[in-house]
Amino acid sequence: MEGPAFSTLAESNLYRSWDADVIGMTNLQEAKLAREAEICYVTLAMVTDYDCWHEDHEAVTVSQILDNLAKNADNAAKVVTAAVSAMPAERTCKCARRSRTP
């Protein structure tokens, strides 16, 4: 399957039953690859739309998502700039060492 996909109502209700607040489409694969490569990894979640369960909101349009995506890109750039500025010069985290235990 290529590209983003909207949740079905059944999937959306399942995520809600798990008390999930944010649905990420690629986090698992990225986290596994980063761990394998001993790269520090963090998710920056930027909301683009409500999932289909939210009855108080109309159906999501591509235009709404693209508008929110553009706003999120500006915000994400600011967050990344601040995060990089705060990074230590030397890594002492567990990410830098291969370990089979969490």
CSV table of C-alpha atoms in Angstrom, one decimal:
chain,number,residue,atom,x,y,z
A,1,MET,CA,0.0,0.0,0.0
A,2,GLU,CA,1.4,3.4,-1.0
A,3,GLY,CA,0.9,6.7,0.6
A,4,PRO,CA,-1.3,7.8,3.5
A,5,ALA,CA,-4.7,6.2,4.1
A,6,PHE,CA,-7.6,7.3,6.2
A,7,SER,CA,-8.9,5.0,8.9
A,8,THR,CA,-12.2,3.3,8.4
A,9,LEU,CA,-14.8,3.9,11.1
A,10,ALA,CA,-14.1,0.4,12.6
A,11,GLU,CA,-10.4,1.1,12.7
A,12,SER,CA,-11.0,4.5,14.3
A,13,ASN,CA,-13.2,3.1,17.0
A,14,LEU,CA,-10.6,0.4,17.7
A,15,TYR,CA,-7.9,3.0,18.2
A,16,ARG,CA,-10.3,4.9,20.5
A,17,SER,CA,-11.0,1.7,22.5
A,18,TRP,CA,-7.2,1.6,23.1
A,19,ASP,CA,-7.2,5.2,24.3
A,20,ALA,CA,-5.0,6.2,21.4
A,21,ASP,CA,-4.7,10.0,21.0
A,22,VAL,CA,-2.6,10.1,17.8
A,23,ILE,CA,-2.5,7.6,14.9
A,24,GLY,CA,0.9,7.5,13.2
A,25,MET,CA,1.3,5.7,9.8
A,26,THR,CA,5.0,4.9,9.9
A,27,ASN,CA,6.3,5.0,13.4
A,28,LEU,CA,6.9,1.3,14.0
A,29,GLN,CA,9.0,0.7,10.9
A,30,GLU,CA,11.0,3.9,11.5
A,31,ALA,CA,11.6,3.1,15.2
A,32,LYS,CA,12.8,-0.4,14.4
A,33,LEU,CA,15.2,0.8,11.7
A,34,ALA,CA,16.6,3.6,13.9
A,35,ARG,CA,17.2,1.1,16.7
A,36,GLU,CA,19.0,-1.3,14.3
A,37,ALA,CA,21.2,1.6,13.0
A,38,GLU,CA,21.8,2.8,16.6
A,39,ILE,CA,20.3,6.2,15.7
A,40,CYS,CA,18.3,8.1,18.3
A,41,TYR,CA,14.7,8.4,17.3
A,42,VAL,CA,11.7,10.4,18.4
A,43,THR,CA,8.3,11.1,16.9
A,44,LEU,CA,7.0,14.6,16.4
A,45,ALA,CA,3.3,14.2,15.9
A,46,MET,CA,1.5,17.0,14.1
A,47,VAL,CA,-2.2,16.7,13.8
A,48,THR,CA,-3.8,17.2,10.3
A,49,ASP,CA,-7.4,16.2,10.9
A,50,TYR,CA,-9.9,14.5,13.1
A,51,ASP,CA,-10.4,10.8,12.5
A,52,CYS,CA,-13.8,9.7,11.1
A,53,TRP,CA,-15.4,9.0,14.5
A,54,HIS,CA,-15.7,12.6,15.4
A,55,GLU,CA,-19.4,13.3,14.7
A,56,ASP,CA,-19.1,17.1,15.4
A,57,HIS,CA,-16.9,17.6,12.4
A,58,GLU,CA,-17.6,17.3,8.7
A,59,ALA,CA,-15.8,14.8,6.6
A,60,VAL,CA,-12.1,15.7,6.1
A,61,THR,CA,-11.1,17.1,2.7
A,62,VAL,CA,-7.7,16.9,1.0
A,63,SER,CA,-7.6,20.7,1.0
A,64,GLN,CA,-8.0,20.9,4.8
A,65,ILE,CA,-5.2,18.4,5.3
A,66,LEU,CA,-2.9,20.2,2.9
A,67,ASP,CA,-3.6,23.5,4.7
A,68,ASN,CA,-2.9,22.0,8.1
A,69,LEU,CA,0.2,20.2,6.7
A,70,ALA,CA,1.7,23.5,5.5
A,71,LYS,CA,1.1,25.0,9.0
A,72,ASN,CA,2.6,21.9,10.6
A,73,ALA,CA,5.7,22.1,8.4
A,74,ASP,CA,6.5,25.6,9.7
A,75,ASN,CA,6.0,24.5,13.3
A,76,ALA,CA,8.0,21.3,12.8
A,77,ALA,CA,10.9,23.3,11.4
A,78,LYS,CA,10.9,25.5,14.6
A,79,VAL,CA,10.8,22.4,16.9
A,80,VAL,CA,13.6,20.7,15.0
A,81,THR,CA,15.8,23.8,15.1
A,82,ALA,CA,15.3,24.1,18.9
A,83,ALA,CA,15.9,20.4,19.4
A,84,VAL,CA,19.1,20.3,17.4
A,85,SER,CA,20.3,23.4,19.3
A,86,ALA,CA,19.7,21.6,22.6
A,87,MET,CA,21.5,18.3,21.6
A,88,PRO,CA,24.6,17.5,23.6
A,89,ALA,CA,27.9,17.3,21.7
A,90,GLU,CA,28.5,13.7,22.8
A,91,ARG,CA,25.9,10.9,22.9
A,92,THR,CA,25.6,9.0,26.2
A,93,CYS,CA,22.2,7.5,25.5
A,94,LYS,CA,21.5,3.8,25.1
A,95,CYS,CA,20.8,4.4,21.4
A,96,ALA,CA,24.5,4.6,20.8
A,97,ARG,CA,25.1,1.1,22.2
A,98,ARG,CA,23.7,-2.1,20.7
A,99,SER,CA,21.6,-3.9,23.3
A,100,ARG,CA,19.1,-6.7,23.0
A,101,THR,CA,17.2,-5.5,26.1
A,102,PRO,CA,15.0,-2.4,26.3
